[in-house]
CSV table of C-alpha atoms (C1' of nucleotides) in Angstrom, one decimal:
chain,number,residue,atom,x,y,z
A,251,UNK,CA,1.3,-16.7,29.3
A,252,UNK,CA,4.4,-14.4,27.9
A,253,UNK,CA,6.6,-13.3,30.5
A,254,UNK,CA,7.0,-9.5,29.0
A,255,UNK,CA,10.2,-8.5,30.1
A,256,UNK,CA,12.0,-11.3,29.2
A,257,UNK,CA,10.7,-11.2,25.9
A,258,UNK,CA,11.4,-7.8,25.1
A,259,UNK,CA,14.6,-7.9,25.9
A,260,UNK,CA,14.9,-11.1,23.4
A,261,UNK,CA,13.0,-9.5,20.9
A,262,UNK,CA,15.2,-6.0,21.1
A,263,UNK,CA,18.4,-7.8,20.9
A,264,UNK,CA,17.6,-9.5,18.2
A,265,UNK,CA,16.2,-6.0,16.8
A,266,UNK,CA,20.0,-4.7,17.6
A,267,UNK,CA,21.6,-7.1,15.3
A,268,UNK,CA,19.3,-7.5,12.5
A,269,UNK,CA,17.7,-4.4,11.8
A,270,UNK,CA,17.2,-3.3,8.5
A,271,UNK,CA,18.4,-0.5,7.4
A,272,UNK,CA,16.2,1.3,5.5
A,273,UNK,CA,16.3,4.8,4.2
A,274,UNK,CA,13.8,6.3,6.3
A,275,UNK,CA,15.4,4.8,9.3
A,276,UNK,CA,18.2,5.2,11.5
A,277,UNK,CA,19.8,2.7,13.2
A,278,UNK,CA,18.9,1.3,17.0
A,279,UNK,CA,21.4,2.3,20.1
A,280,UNK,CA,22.6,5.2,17.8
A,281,UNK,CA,20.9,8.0,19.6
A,282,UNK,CA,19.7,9.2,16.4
A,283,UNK,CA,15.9,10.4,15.9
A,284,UNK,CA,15.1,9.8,12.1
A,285,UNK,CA,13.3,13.0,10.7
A,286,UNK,CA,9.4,13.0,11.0
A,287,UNK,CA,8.8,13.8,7.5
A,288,UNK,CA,10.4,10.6,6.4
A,289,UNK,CA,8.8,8.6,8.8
A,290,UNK,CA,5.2,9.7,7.7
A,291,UNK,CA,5.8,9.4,3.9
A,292,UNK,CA,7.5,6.2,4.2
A,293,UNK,CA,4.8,5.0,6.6
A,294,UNK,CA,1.9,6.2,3.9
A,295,UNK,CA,4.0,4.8,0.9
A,296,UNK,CA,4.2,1.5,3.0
A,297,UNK,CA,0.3,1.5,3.8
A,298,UNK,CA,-0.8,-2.1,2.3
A,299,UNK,CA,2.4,-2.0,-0.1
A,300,UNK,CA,5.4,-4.0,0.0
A,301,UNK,CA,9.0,-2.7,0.8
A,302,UNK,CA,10.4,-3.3,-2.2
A,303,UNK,CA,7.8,-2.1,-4.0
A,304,UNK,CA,7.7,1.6,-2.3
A,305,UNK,CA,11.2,1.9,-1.7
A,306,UNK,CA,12.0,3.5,-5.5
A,307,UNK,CA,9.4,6.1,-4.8
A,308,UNK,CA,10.6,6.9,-1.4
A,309,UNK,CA,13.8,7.8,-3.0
A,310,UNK,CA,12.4,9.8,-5.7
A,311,UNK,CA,10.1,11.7,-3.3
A,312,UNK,CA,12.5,12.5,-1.0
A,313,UNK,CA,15.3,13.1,-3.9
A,314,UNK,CA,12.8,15.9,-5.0
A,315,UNK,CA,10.8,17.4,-2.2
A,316,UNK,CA,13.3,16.7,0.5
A,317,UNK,CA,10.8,19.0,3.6
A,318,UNK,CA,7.6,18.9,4.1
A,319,UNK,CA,7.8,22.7,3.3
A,320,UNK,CA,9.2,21.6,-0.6
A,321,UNK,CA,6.2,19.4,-0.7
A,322,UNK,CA,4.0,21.7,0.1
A,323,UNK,CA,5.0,23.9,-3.0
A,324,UNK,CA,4.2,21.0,-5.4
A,325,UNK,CA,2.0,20.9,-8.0
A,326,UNK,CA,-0.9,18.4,-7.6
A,327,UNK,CA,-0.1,17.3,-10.7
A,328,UNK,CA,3.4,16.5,-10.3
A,329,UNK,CA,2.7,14.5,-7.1
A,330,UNK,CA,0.2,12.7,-8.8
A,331,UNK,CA,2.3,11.5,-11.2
A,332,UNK,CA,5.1,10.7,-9.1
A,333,UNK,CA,2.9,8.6,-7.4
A,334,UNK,CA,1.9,6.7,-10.4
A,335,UNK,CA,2.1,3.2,-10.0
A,336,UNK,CA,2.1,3.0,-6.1
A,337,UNK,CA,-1.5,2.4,-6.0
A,338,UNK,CA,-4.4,4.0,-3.6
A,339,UNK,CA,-4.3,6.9,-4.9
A,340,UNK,CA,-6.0,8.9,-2.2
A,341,UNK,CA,-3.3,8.4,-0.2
A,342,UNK,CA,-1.0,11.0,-2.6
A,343,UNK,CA,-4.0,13.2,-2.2
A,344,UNK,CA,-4.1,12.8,1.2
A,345,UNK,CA,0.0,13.3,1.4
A,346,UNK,CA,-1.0,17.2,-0.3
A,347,UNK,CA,-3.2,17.5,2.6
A,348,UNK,CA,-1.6,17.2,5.5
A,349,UNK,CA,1.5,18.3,4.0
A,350,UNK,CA,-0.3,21.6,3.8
A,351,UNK,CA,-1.6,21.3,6.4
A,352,UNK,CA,1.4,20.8,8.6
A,353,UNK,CA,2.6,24.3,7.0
A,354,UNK,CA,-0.4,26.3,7.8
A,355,UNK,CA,-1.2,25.0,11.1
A,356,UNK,CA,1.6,23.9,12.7
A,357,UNK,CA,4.2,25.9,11.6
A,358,UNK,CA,6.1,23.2,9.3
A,359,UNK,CA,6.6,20.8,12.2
A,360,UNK,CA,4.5,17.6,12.4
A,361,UNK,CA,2.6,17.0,15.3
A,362,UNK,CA,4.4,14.7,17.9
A,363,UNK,CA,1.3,13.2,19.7
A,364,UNK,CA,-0.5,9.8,18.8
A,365,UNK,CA,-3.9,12.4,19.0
A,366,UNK,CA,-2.6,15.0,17.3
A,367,UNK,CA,-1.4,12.9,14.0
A,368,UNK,CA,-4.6,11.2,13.9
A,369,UNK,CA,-5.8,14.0,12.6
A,370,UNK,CA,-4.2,14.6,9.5
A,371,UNK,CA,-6.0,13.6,6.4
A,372,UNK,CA,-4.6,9.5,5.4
A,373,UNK,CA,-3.0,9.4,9.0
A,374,UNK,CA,-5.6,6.2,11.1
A,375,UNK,CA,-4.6,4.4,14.1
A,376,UNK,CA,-1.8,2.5,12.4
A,377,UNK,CA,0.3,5.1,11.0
A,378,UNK,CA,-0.3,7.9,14.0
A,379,UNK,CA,0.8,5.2,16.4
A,380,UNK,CA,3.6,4.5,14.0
A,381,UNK,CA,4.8,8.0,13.8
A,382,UNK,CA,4.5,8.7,17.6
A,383,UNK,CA,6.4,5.9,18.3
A,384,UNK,CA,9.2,5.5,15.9
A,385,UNK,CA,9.9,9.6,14.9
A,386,UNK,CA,9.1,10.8,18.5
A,387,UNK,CA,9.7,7.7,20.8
A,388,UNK,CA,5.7,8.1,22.5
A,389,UNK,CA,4.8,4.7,23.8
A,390,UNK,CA,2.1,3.6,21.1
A,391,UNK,CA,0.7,0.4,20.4
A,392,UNK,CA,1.9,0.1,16.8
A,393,UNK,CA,-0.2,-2.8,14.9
A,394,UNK,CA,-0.5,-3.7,11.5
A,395,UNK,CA,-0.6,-6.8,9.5
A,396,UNK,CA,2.4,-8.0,10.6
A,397,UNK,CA,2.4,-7.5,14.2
A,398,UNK,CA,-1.4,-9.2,13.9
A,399,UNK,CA,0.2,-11.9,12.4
A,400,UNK,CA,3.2,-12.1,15.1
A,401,UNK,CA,0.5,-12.3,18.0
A,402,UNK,CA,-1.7,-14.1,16.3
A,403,UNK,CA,1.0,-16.8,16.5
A,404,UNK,CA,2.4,-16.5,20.1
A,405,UNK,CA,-0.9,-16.9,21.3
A,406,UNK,CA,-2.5,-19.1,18.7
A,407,UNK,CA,-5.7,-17.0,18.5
A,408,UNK,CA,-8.3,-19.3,17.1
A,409,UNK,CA,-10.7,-16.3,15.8
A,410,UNK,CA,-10.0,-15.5,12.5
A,411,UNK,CA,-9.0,-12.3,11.1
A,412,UNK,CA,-10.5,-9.4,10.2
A,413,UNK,CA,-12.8,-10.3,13.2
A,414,UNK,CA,-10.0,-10.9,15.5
A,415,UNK,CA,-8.7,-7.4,15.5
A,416,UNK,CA,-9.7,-6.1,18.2
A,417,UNK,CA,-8.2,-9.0,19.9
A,418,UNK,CA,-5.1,-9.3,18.4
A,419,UNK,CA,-4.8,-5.1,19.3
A,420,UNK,CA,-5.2,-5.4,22.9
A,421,UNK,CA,-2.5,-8.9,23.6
A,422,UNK,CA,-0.1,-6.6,20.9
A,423,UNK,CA,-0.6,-3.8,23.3
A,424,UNK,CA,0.7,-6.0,26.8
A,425,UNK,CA,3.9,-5.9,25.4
A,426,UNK,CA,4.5,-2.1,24.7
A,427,UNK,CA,6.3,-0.5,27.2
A,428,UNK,CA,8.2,2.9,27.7
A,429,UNK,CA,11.7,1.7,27.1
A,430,UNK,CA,12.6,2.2,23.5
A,431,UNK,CA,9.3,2.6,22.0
A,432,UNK,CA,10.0,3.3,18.6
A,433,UNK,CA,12.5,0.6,18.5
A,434,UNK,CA,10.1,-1.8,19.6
A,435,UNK,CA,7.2,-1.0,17.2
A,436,UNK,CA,9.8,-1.8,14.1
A,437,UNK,CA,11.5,-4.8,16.0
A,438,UNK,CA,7.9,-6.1,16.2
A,439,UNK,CA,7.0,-5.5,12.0
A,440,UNK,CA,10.5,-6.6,11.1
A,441,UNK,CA,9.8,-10.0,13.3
A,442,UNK,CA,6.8,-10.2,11.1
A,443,UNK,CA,8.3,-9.1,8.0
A,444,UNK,CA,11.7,-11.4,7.8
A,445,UNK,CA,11.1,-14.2,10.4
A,446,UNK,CA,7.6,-14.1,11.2
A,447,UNK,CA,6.4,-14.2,7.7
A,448,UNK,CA,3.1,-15.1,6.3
A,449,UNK,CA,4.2,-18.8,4.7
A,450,UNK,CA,7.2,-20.6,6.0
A,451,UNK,CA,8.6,-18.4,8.8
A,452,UNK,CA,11.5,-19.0,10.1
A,453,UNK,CA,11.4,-19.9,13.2
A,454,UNK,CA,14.0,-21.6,14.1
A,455,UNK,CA,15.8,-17.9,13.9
A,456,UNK,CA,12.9,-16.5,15.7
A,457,UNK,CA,14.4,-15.0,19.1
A,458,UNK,CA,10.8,-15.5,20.8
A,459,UNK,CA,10.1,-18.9,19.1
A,460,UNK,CA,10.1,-20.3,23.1
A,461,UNK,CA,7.5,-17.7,23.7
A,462,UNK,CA,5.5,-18.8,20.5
A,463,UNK,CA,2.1,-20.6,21.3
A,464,UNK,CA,1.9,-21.6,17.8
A,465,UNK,CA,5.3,-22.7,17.1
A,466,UNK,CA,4.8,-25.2,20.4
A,467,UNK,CA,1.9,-26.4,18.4
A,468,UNK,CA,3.9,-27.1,15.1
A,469,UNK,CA,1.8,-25.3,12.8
A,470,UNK,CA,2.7,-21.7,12.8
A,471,UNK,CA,1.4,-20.8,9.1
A,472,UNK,CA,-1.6,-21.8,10.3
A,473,UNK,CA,-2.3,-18.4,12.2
A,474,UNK,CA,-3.4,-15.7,12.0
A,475,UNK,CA,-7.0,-18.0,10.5
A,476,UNK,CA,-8.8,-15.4,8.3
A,477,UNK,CA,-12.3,-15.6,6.8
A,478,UNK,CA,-12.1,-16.2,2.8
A,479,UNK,CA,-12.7,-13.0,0.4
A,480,UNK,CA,-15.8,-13.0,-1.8
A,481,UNK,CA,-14.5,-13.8,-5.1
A,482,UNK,CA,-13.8,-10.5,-7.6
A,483,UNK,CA,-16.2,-9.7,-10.4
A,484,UNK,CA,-15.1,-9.2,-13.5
A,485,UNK,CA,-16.6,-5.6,-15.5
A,486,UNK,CA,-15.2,-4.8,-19.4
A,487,UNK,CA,-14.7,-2.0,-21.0
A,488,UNK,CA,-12.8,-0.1,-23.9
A,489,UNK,CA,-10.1,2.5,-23.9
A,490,UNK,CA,-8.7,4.7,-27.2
A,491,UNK,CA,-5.0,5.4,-27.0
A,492,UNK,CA,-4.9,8.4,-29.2
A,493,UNK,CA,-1.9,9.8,-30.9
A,494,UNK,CA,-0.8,13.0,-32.5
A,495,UNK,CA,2.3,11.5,-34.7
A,496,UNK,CA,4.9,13.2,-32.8
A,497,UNK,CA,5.3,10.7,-29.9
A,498,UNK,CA,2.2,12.4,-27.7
A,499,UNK,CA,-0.4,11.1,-26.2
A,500,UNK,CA,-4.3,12.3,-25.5
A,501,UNK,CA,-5.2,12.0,-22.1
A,502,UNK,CA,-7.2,13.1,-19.6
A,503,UNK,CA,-7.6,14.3,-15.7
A,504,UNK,CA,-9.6,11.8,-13.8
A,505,UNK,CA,-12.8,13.4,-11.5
A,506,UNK,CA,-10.9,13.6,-7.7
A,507,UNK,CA,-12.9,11.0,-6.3
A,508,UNK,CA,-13.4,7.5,-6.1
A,509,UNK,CA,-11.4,4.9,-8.4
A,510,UNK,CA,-8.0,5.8,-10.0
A,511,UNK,CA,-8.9,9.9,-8.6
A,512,UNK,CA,-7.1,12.7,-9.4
A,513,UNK,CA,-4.8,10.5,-11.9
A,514,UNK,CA,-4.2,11.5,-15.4
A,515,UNK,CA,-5.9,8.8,-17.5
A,516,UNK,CA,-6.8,7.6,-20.9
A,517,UNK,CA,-10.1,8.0,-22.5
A,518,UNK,CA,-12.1,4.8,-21.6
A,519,UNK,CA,-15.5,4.1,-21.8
A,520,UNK,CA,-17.7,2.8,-18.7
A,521,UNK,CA,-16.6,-0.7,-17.2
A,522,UNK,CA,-19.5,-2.8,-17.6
A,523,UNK,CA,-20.8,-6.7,-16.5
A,524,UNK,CA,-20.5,-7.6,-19.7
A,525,UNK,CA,-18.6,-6.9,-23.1
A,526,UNK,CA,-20.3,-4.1,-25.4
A,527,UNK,CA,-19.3,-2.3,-28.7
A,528,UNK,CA,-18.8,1.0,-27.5
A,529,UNK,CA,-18.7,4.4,-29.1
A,530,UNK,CA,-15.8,6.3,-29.2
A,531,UNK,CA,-15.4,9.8,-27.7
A,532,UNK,CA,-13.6,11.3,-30.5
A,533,UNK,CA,-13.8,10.7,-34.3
A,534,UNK,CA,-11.0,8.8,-35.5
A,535,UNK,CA,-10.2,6.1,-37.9
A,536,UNK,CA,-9.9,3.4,-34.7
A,537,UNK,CA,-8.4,0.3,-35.1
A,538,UNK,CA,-8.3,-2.4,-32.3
A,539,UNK,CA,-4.7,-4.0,-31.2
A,540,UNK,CA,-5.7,-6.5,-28.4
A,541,UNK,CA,-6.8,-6.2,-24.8
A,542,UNK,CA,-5.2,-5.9,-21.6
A,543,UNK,CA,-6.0,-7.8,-18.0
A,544,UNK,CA,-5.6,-5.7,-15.7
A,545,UNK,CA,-6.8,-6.3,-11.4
A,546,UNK,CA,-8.6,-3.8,-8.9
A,547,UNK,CA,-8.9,-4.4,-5.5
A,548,UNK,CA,-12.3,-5.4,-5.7
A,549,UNK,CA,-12.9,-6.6,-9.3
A,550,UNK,CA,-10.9,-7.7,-12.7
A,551,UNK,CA,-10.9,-5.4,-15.7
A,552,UNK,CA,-10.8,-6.3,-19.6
A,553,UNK,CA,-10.1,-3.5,-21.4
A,554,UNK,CA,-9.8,-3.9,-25.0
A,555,UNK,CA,-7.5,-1.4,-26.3
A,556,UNK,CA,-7.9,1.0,-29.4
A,557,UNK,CA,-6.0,3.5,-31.1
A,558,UNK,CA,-5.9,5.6,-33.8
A,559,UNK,CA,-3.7,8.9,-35.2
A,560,UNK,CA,-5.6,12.2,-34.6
A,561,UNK,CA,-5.6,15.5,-32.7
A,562,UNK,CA,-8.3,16.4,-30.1
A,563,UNK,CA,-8.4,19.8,-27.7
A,564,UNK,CA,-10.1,17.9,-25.3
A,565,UNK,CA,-7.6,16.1,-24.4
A,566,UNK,CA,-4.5,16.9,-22.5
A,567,UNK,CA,-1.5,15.6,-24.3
A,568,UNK,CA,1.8,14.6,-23.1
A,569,UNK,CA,4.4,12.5,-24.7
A,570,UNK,CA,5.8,11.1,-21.1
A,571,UNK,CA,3.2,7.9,-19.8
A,572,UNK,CA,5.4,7.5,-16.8
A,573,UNK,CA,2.5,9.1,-15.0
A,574,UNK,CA,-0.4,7.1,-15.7
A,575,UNK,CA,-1.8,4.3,-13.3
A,576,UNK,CA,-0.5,1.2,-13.9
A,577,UNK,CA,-4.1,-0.6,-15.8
A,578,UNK,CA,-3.3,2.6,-18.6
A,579,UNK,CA,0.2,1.9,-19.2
A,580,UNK,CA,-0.5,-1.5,-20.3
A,581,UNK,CA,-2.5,0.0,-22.9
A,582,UNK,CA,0.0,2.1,-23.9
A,583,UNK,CA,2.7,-0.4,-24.2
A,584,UNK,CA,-0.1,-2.5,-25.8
A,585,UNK,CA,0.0,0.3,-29.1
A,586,UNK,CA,4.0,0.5,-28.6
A,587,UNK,CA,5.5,-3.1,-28.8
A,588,UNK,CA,8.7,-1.7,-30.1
A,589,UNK,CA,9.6,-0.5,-26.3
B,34,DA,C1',-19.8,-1.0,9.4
B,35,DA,C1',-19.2,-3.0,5.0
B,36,DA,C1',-17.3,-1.6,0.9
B,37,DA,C1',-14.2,1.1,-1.9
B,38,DC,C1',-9.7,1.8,-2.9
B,39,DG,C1',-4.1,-0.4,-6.7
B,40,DT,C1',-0.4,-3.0,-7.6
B,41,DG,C1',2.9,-6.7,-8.2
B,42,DG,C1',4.8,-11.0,-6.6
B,43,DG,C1',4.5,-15.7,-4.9
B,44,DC,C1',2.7,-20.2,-5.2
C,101,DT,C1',-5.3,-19.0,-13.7
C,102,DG,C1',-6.7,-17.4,-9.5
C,103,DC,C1',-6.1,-16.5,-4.9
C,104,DC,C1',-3.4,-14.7,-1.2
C,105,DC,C1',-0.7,-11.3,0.5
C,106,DA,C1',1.7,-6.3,1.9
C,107,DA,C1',3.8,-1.0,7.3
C,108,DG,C1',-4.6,0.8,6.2
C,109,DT,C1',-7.8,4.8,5.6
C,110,DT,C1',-12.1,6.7,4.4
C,111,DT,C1',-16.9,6.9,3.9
DNA sequence: AAAACGTGGGC
DNA sequence: TGCCCAAGTTT
């Protein structure tokens, strides 16, 4: 059994002298709040993405829409795009949402409760929890993956994840407390993040490594145990890249729900179980220059890629493919080997 | 409540 | 290559 005082204390002096510093932060024992807005975009940016992966966007979001008010005066479009490449994409149209929705019905200032944040649209129990605790220092019992993963281990919890969550929520929630909230929910995901890390932690930096359950046992990658994913099908399909001889592209606005939503997109036609000739949507003389790999969450695509010169009002055309999802700029830099 | 929803990096 | 993983939410 964790003796909880003790091990806070460890845990936030070791949290004293090896935060990160991160943009959206601001650093422990300096009496400085960091500014809500940051914390919920960096919080949704970070939703099932990595640091390093969100951090360029962070910069480039706040660079151009610094408030929530200056958000709220964007253009779907432009948000969209900016958000190209991040992934989940309702989470950008979620962002327009509640950024709206902070202006009309809370006067521009984010709500400061755990209840009240819960519910804007793309804010769940992780990131309300997050924002109450870390932007308005409200005791909240902060858990994500890694602070799962950080009990999991202390208390080498034998039921595998994701059915252990429950579990894993309420033993993460015996060691919140209100002293320091907010610096205690980001010492605990930056244990998990930099010591307490999925393969080969490090635990002999690990401040609470004599707390540690699993590190007694000697196996502490062995936690948290998960249940294995079904394997991902694999569907095929065809896309045109069309071009207008002047550097543009045809594209097109995807329907706002479900896969890739919202997103501007190429032509394609439907993803299928199996490979079939398909017909294209606009006359051209098409010729094909390979195929592109390309993986969803929950199944791999083969896209084999066409292209052709030709001019189509249909289309939306735009010579910049910096905003297309990821799985469509391959197939553009498929037609464009020279960059 | 299971399934949908992106992407890139590591091994 | 393929599977796992990363600061989850919505339906």
């Amino acid at each position: 059994m964790i003796k909880v005082a003790p091990f806070r204390r460890r845990l936030l002096d070791w949290y004293d002298r090896e935060a990160r510093a991160l943009p959206w932060r601001t650093p422990p024992r300096s009496g400085m709040r960091p500014d809500p807005y940051r914390v919920w975009l960096s919080e949704v940016m970070l939703q099932q993405t990595t640091v390093p992966h969100a951090m360029p966007y962070f910069l480039e979001f706040t660079r151009r829409w610094p408030t929530v008010e200056t958000l709220t005066a964007a253009e779907d479009a432009e948000v969209m795009s900016a958000w190209a490449g991040l992934g989940y994409y309702a989470r950008a149209r979620n962002l327009l949402k509640t950024a709206r929705a902070v202006a009309a019905d809370h006067g521009g200032v984010f709500p400061d409760t755990e209840d009240g944040l819960l519910r804007l649209p793309g804010v769940g129990p992780y990131t309300a929890a997050a924002v109450a605790a870390i932007a308005f220092d409200r005791p909240a019992n902060v858990v994500d993956g890694n602070v799962e993963r950080v009990v999991a281990r202390l208390h080498a919890v034998e039921t595998p994840l994701p059915g252990a969550k429950p579990e894993l929520k309420h033993l993460a929630g015996g060691l919140v407390a209100a002293d320091r909230p907010g610096d205690w929910a980001q010492a605990l995901m930056d244990l998990g993040a930099t010591i307490c890390r999925p393969r080969a932690p490090l635990c002999d930096r690990c401040p609470v490594a004599v707390d540690c359950e699993a590190f007694r046992q000697g196996e502490p990658d062995r936690y948290p145990l998960r249940l294995r994913k079904a394997a991902r099908p694999r569907r095929y399909g065809t896309v045109w890249v069309l071009r207008d001889g002047q550097g543009r592209i045809g594209l097109m606005r995807r329907p706002p729900q479900g896969l890739l939503g919202g997103m501007l997109g190429l032509p394609t036609s439907e993803w299928l179980d199996a490979p079939v000739e398909a017909e294209p949507p606009i006359a051209a003389a098409w010729r094909a220059v390979g195929e592109v790999e390309h993986v969803f969450t929950h199944f791999h695509l083969t896209l084999r890629v066409m292209t052709a010169e030709g001019l189509a009002d249909s289309l939306i055309w735009d010579e910049d493919a910096a905003g297309l999802p990821s799985v469509f700029l391959k197939a553009v830099r498929l037609t464009r080997p020279e960059r």
